[in-house]
CSV table of C-alpha atoms in Angstrom, one decimal:
chain,number,residue,atom,x,y,z
K,138,MET,CA,119.8,108.0,129.2
K,139,LYS,CA,119.3,105.1,126.9
K,140,ILE,CA,116.3,105.1,124.6
K,141,TYR,CA,115.3,101.7,126.0
K,142,THR,CA,115.2,103.1,129.5
K,143,LEU,CA,113.0,105.9,128.4
K,144,ILE,CA,110.6,103.5,126.8
K,145,GLN,CA,110.4,101.5,130.1
K,146,THR,CA,109.8,104.8,132.0
K,147,ILE,CA,107.0,105.8,129.7
K,148,LYS,CA,105.4,102.3,130.1
K,149,ALA,CA,105.7,102.5,133.9
K,150,ASN,CA,103.8,105.7,133.9
K,151,SER,CA,101.0,104.4,131.6
K,152,GLY,CA,98.1,102.0,132.1
K,153,SER,CA,98.6,98.3,131.4
K,154,VAL,CA,95.0,97.3,130.4
K,155,TRP,CA,93.5,98.3,127.1
K,156,ASN,CA,90.2,97.2,125.6
K,157,GLY,CA,89.6,95.0,128.7
K,158,ARG,CA,92.8,93.1,128.3
K,159,GLU,CA,96.3,93.2,129.8
K,160,ILE,CA,98.8,94.6,127.2
K,161,CYS,CA,101.0,91.7,126.1
K,162,ALA,CA,104.5,92.2,124.7
K,163,ASP,CA,103.9,89.7,122.0
K,164,THR,CA,100.7,91.3,120.6
K,165,THR,CA,101.0,95.0,121.4
K,166,ARG,CA,101.4,97.6,118.7
K,167,ASP,CA,103.8,99.4,121.0
K,168,LYS,CA,107.1,98.2,119.6
K,169,VAL,CA,110.3,99.7,118.3
K,170,LEU,CA,109.5,100.2,114.6
K,171,TRP,CA,112.9,101.3,113.5
K,172,GLY,CA,116.4,101.9,114.9
K,173,ASP,CA,118.6,101.1,117.9
K,174,ALA,CA,116.9,101.6,121.3
K,175,GLY,CA,120.2,100.9,123.0
K,176,GLN,CA,121.7,104.3,122.0
K,177,GLU,CA,121.9,107.3,124.2
K,178,CYS,CA,118.9,109.6,123.7
K,179,THR,CA,119.8,113.1,122.3
K,180,GLY,CA,116.2,114.4,122.3
K,181,ILE,CA,112.6,113.3,121.8
K,182,ILE,CA,110.1,114.1,119.1
K,183,SER,CA,106.3,113.5,119.8
K,184,THR,CA,104.2,113.2,116.6
K,185,CYS,CA,101.3,111.3,115.2
K,186,TYR,CA,103.1,109.8,112.3
K,187,ALA,CA,106.8,109.6,111.2
K,188,SER,CA,106.5,111.1,107.7
K,189,PRO,CA,109.7,111.9,105.8
K,190,ALA,CA,109.2,115.6,106.8
K,191,VAL,CA,109.0,114.6,110.5
K,192,ILE,CA,112.2,112.4,110.2
K,193,LYS,CA,114.1,115.3,108.6
K,194,LYS,CA,112.9,117.7,111.3
K,195,ALA,CA,114.2,115.3,114.0
K,196,MET,CA,117.6,115.3,112.2
K,197,GLU,CA,117.5,119.1,112.1
K,198,LEU,CA,116.7,119.3,115.8
K,199,GLY,CA,119.3,116.7,116.8
K,200,CYS,CA,116.7,114.3,118.3
K,201,ASN,CA,117.2,110.6,117.8
K,202,PHE,CA,114.0,109.3,119.5
K,203,ILE,CA,110.7,109.7,117.7
K,204,VAL,CA,107.5,108.6,119.7
K,205,VAL,CA,104.7,108.0,117.2
K,206,HIS,CA,101.1,107.0,117.6
K,207,GLU,CA,100.6,105.3,114.2
K,208,ALA,CA,102.5,102.7,112.1
K,209,LEU,CA,105.5,103.6,110.0
K,210,PHE,CA,105.0,101.6,106.9
K,211,TRP,CA,101.3,101.9,106.0
K,212,ASN,CA,99.8,98.7,107.5
K,213,HIS,CA,98.9,97.2,110.9
K,214,GLY,CA,102.0,95.4,112.3
K,215,ASP,CA,104.4,97.4,110.1
K,216,ARG,CA,105.1,94.4,107.9
K,217,THR,CA,107.6,95.2,105.2
K,218,ASP,CA,108.0,91.8,103.5
K,219,TRP,CA,105.5,92.9,100.8
K,220,LEU,CA,107.3,96.3,100.1
K,221,GLU,CA,110.8,95.3,98.9
K,222,LYS,CA,110.0,96.5,95.3
K,223,ASN,CA,108.1,99.6,96.5
K,224,THR,CA,110.1,102.7,95.5
K,225,ALA,CA,108.6,104.9,98.2
K,226,PHE,CA,109.5,102.2,100.8
K,227,ARG,CA,113.1,102.1,99.6
K,228,LYS,CA,113.5,105.9,99.7
K,229,LYS,CA,112.0,106.1,103.2
K,230,LYS,CA,114.2,103.3,104.4
K,231,ALA,CA,117.3,105.1,103.1
K,232,LEU,CA,116.2,108.3,104.9
K,233,LEU,CA,115.7,106.4,108.1
K,234,GLU,CA,119.2,104.7,107.8
K,235,GLU,CA,120.7,108.1,107.2
K,236,SER,CA,118.9,109.7,110.2
K,237,GLY,CA,120.0,107.2,112.8
K,238,VAL,CA,116.7,107.7,114.7
K,239,CYS,CA,114.9,105.2,116.8
K,240,ILE,CA,111.1,105.1,116.3
K,241,TRP,CA,108.8,103.7,118.9
K,242,ARG,CA,105.1,103.3,118.6
K,243,TYR,CA,103.0,104.5,121.6
K,244,HIS,CA,99.5,103.3,120.9
K,245,ASP,CA,98.1,100.7,123.3
K,246,TYR,CA,99.8,102.1,126.4
K,247,VAL,CA,98.7,105.7,125.8
K,248,HIS,CA,95.1,104.6,125.2
K,249,ALA,CA,95.4,102.5,128.4
K,250,GLY,CA,96.1,105.8,130.2
K,251,ILE,CA,98.7,108.3,131.2
K,252,ARG,CA,99.1,109.3,134.8
K,253,VAL,CA,97.9,112.8,135.5
K,254,ASP,CA,97.6,113.9,139.1
K,255,GLY,CA,97.5,110.3,140.2
K,256,ALA,CA,94.7,109.2,137.9
K,257,LEU,CA,94.8,107.4,134.6
K,258,HIS,CA,93.3,109.1,131.5
K,259,ASP,CA,93.4,108.0,127.8
K,260,GLY,CA,96.4,110.2,126.8
K,261,ILE,CA,95.2,111.0,123.3
K,262,PHE,CA,91.7,112.1,124.2
K,263,TYR,CA,92.7,113.7,127.5
K,264,GLY,CA,95.3,115.6,125.6
K,265,LEU,CA,92.6,116.7,123.1
K,266,SER,CA,90.2,117.7,125.8
K,267,SER,CA,93.0,119.6,127.7
K,268,LEU,CA,94.2,121.6,124.6
K,269,LEU,CA,90.6,122.5,123.7
K,270,GLY,CA,90.1,123.7,127.3
K,271,TRP,CA,87.2,121.2,127.7
K,272,ASN,CA,88.3,119.2,130.7
K,273,GLU,CA,85.7,120.9,133.0
K,274,TYR,CA,82.9,120.2,130.5
K,275,GLN,CA,83.4,116.3,130.5
K,276,THR,CA,80.1,114.6,131.3
K,277,ASP,CA,82.0,112.0,133.3
K,278,LYS,CA,85.2,113.4,134.8
K,279,ASN,CA,86.2,110.0,136.2
K,280,ALA,CA,86.1,108.2,132.8
K,281,LEU,CA,89.3,106.8,131.3
K,282,LEU,CA,88.2,108.0,127.9
K,283,CYS,CA,87.3,111.7,127.7
K,284,HIS,CA,85.0,111.9,124.7
K,285,ASP,CA,81.6,113.3,125.8
K,286,PHE,CA,81.2,117.0,126.6
K,287,CYS,CA,78.4,119.4,127.5
K,288,LEU,CA,79.6,122.9,126.6
K,289,PRO,CA,78.6,126.0,128.8
K,290,ARG,CA,77.0,127.8,125.9
K,291,ALA,CA,75.4,126.9,122.6
K,292,TRP,CA,77.6,127.6,119.6
K,293,THR,CA,76.9,127.4,115.9
K,294,VAL,CA,78.1,125.4,113.0
K,295,GLN,CA,79.4,128.6,111.4
K,296,GLU,CA,82.1,128.7,114.2
K,297,GLY,CA,83.6,125.5,112.8
K,298,VAL,CA,84.8,124.0,109.5
K,299,ARG,CA,84.1,121.1,107.1
K,300,PHE,CA,80.7,120.1,108.4
K,301,ILE,CA,77.9,117.7,107.6
K,302,GLY,CA,74.4,118.4,108.7
K,303,ASN,CA,72.3,121.4,109.8
K,304,PRO,CA,74.2,124.7,109.3
K,305,ALA,CA,71.8,126.3,111.8
K,306,ALA,CA,72.4,123.7,114.5
K,307,LYS,CA,72.8,124.9,118.0
K,308,ILE,CA,75.6,122.9,119.6
K,309,ARG,CA,75.8,122.1,123.4
K,310,LYS,CA,76.5,118.3,123.6
K,311,VAL,CA,79.6,117.1,121.7
K,312,GLN,CA,81.0,113.6,121.3
K,313,VAL,CA,84.3,112.4,119.9
K,314,PRO,CA,83.4,108.9,118.7
K,315,MET,CA,85.8,106.1,117.7
K,316,HIS,CA,86.2,105.0,114.1
K,317,ILE,CA,83.0,105.1,112.1
K,318,LEU,CA,83.7,102.4,109.4
K,319,GLY,CA,80.2,101.1,108.5
K,320,HIS,CA,80.2,98.3,111.0
K,321,LEU,CA,77.2,97.2,113.1
K,322,SER,CA,78.7,99.1,116.0
K,323,ASP,CA,77.7,102.3,114.2
K,324,ASP,CA,74.1,101.5,115.1
K,325,ARG,CA,74.9,102.2,118.8
K,326,ILE,CA,76.4,105.6,117.9
K,327,ILE,CA,73.1,106.5,116.2
K,328,GLU,CA,71.1,105.3,119.2
K,329,GLN,CA,73.3,107.3,121.6
K,330,ILE,CA,73.0,110.5,119.5
K,331,ASN,CA,69.2,110.1,119.7
K,332,GLU,CA,68.9,109.0,123.3
K,333,GLU,CA,71.3,111.6,124.7
K,334,ASP,CA,70.4,114.4,122.2
K,335,ILE,CA,74.0,114.8,121.1
K,336,ASN,CA,74.2,117.7,118.7
K,337,CYS,CA,77.7,117.4,117.3
K,338,LEU,CA,80.3,114.7,116.5
K,339,LEU,CA,84.0,115.5,116.0
K,340,THR,CA,85.0,112.5,113.9
K,341,LEU,CA,88.1,110.6,113.2
K,342,GLU,CA,87.8,108.7,109.9
K,343,MET,CA,84.2,108.2,108.7
K,344,VAL,CA,82.5,106.4,105.8
K,345,ASP,CA,79.8,108.2,103.9
K,346,PHE,CA,77.0,105.9,105.0
K,347,THR,CA,75.6,104.8,108.4
K,348,VAL,CA,76.2,107.7,110.8
K,349,CYS,CA,76.8,110.2,108.1
K,350,GLU,CA,73.6,109.4,106.3
K,351,TYR,CA,71.7,109.5,109.6
K,352,ILE,CA,73.0,113.0,110.5
K,353,ARG,CA,72.2,114.3,107.0
K,354,ASP,CA,68.6,113.0,107.3
K,355,ALA,CA,68.1,114.2,110.8
K,356,ALA,CA,69.4,117.7,109.9
K,357,MET,CA,67.1,117.9,106.9
K,358,LEU,CA,64.2,117.0,109.3
K,359,GLY,CA,65.1,120.1,111.4
K,360,GLU,CA,67.1,118.4,114.2
K,361,ASP,CA,70.2,120.1,115.7
K,362,ARG,CA,72.7,117.5,114.4
K,363,CYS,CA,76.0,118.0,112.7
K,364,ILE,CA,79.4,116.5,112.2
K,365,PHE,CA,82.8,118.2,111.9
K,366,ALA,CA,84.8,115.6,109.9
K,367,VAL,CA,88.2,116.6,111.3
K,368,GLY,CA,90.0,113.4,110.4
K,369,HIS,CA,91.9,110.6,112.4
K,370,PHE,CA,95.3,112.2,112.5
K,371,ASN,CA,94.1,115.7,113.0
K,372,ILE,CA,92.2,114.6,116.1
K,373,GLU,CA,94.7,112.3,117.6
K,374,GLU,CA,97.7,114.5,116.8
K,375,ILE,CA,96.4,117.1,119.3
K,376,GLY,CA,96.8,114.4,121.9
K,377,MET,CA,100.4,113.8,120.8
K,378,GLU,CA,101.0,117.6,121.1
K,379,TYR,CA,99.8,117.4,124.7
K,380,LEU,CA,102.0,114.4,125.2
K,381,ALA,CA,105.2,116.3,124.5
K,382,ASP,CA,104.7,118.3,127.7
K,383,TRP,CA,104.0,115.0,129.6
K,384,LEU,CA,107.1,113.4,128.2
K,385,GLN,CA,109.1,116.4,129.2
K,386,GLN,CA,108.2,115.8,132.8
K,387,LEU,CA,109.4,112.2,132.6
K,388,ALA,CA,112.7,113.3,131.0
K,389,PRO,CA,113.4,116.9,132.2
K,390,HIS,CA,117.1,116.7,131.2
K,391,LEU,CA,116.3,116.1,127.5
K,392,PRO,CA,114.9,118.4,124.8
K,393,VAL,CA,111.4,117.4,123.8
K,394,HIS,CA,109.5,118.7,120.8
K,395,PHE,CA,106.1,118.2,119.2
K,396,VAL,CA,106.4,118.0,115.4
K,397,GLN,CA,103.1,118.1,113.5
K,398,SER,CA,102.8,115.4,110.8
K,399,GLY,CA,100.0,117.5,109.4
K,400,ASP,CA,96.8,117.2,107.5
K,401,ALA,CA,96.8,114.5,104.8
K,402,TYR,CA,94.6,116.7,102.6
K,403,ARG,CA,95.7,119.9,100.9
K,404,TYR,CA,93.3,122.5,99.6
K,405,LEU,CA,93.3,124.5,96.4
K,406,PRO,CA,91.8,128.0,96.5
K,407,CYS,CA,88.5,128.5,94.6
K,408,ILE,CA,89.1,130.3,91.2
């Protein structure tokens, strides 16, 4: 099967409306970022980001189609006109040319929904919910975006990692919010936490003010509030892991692998 045909099959099994608008070929992020989509597919890699390590793993596995969620060259739109003198760009470009892979970004369509049992669900956050085993705890099981949960028992901050807030907090209500970047929309997140008594956020990227400051203050004032600052790729990559199984159903004759692009942060042991 041609890679182009696979891309069309994936789109046909995805939603077509995202952020209230029909996905348009001229403006969508979901484009071939690198390579020849007219070649026969030898195997599929699902990953969050096509790092050099992921590209090398695709070569090792003999897979020439990499489905990514994020951009390839460090900016929205994957513009490269400003990178011709960048040494890392030149090296990555040489690796890509050597690999012969085709890289396609699956962003808008996967958030518009993948078809599961006849219904559309945001593929990233449904995948996250599925692999956490939280589908039955969604507060709205019919919602496209699965990001609010009420857990069957209270659990403690000590059962998690890298937290902000009250270490003694009892957690029942959890939300996976969108990007917390210091915009006015952060006010609504704070309002929702207070109105719905949300105990815990699992965050993508997050600035150190607005919601972060609020959670710290609320925790110091004795409220059950905390944040697990997991990180953008670490959250959404779980969805791309789930997606590997979904893609396998669309292309049962091809090998499909999830390859983790990994945490951007590395940790040194305390001495």
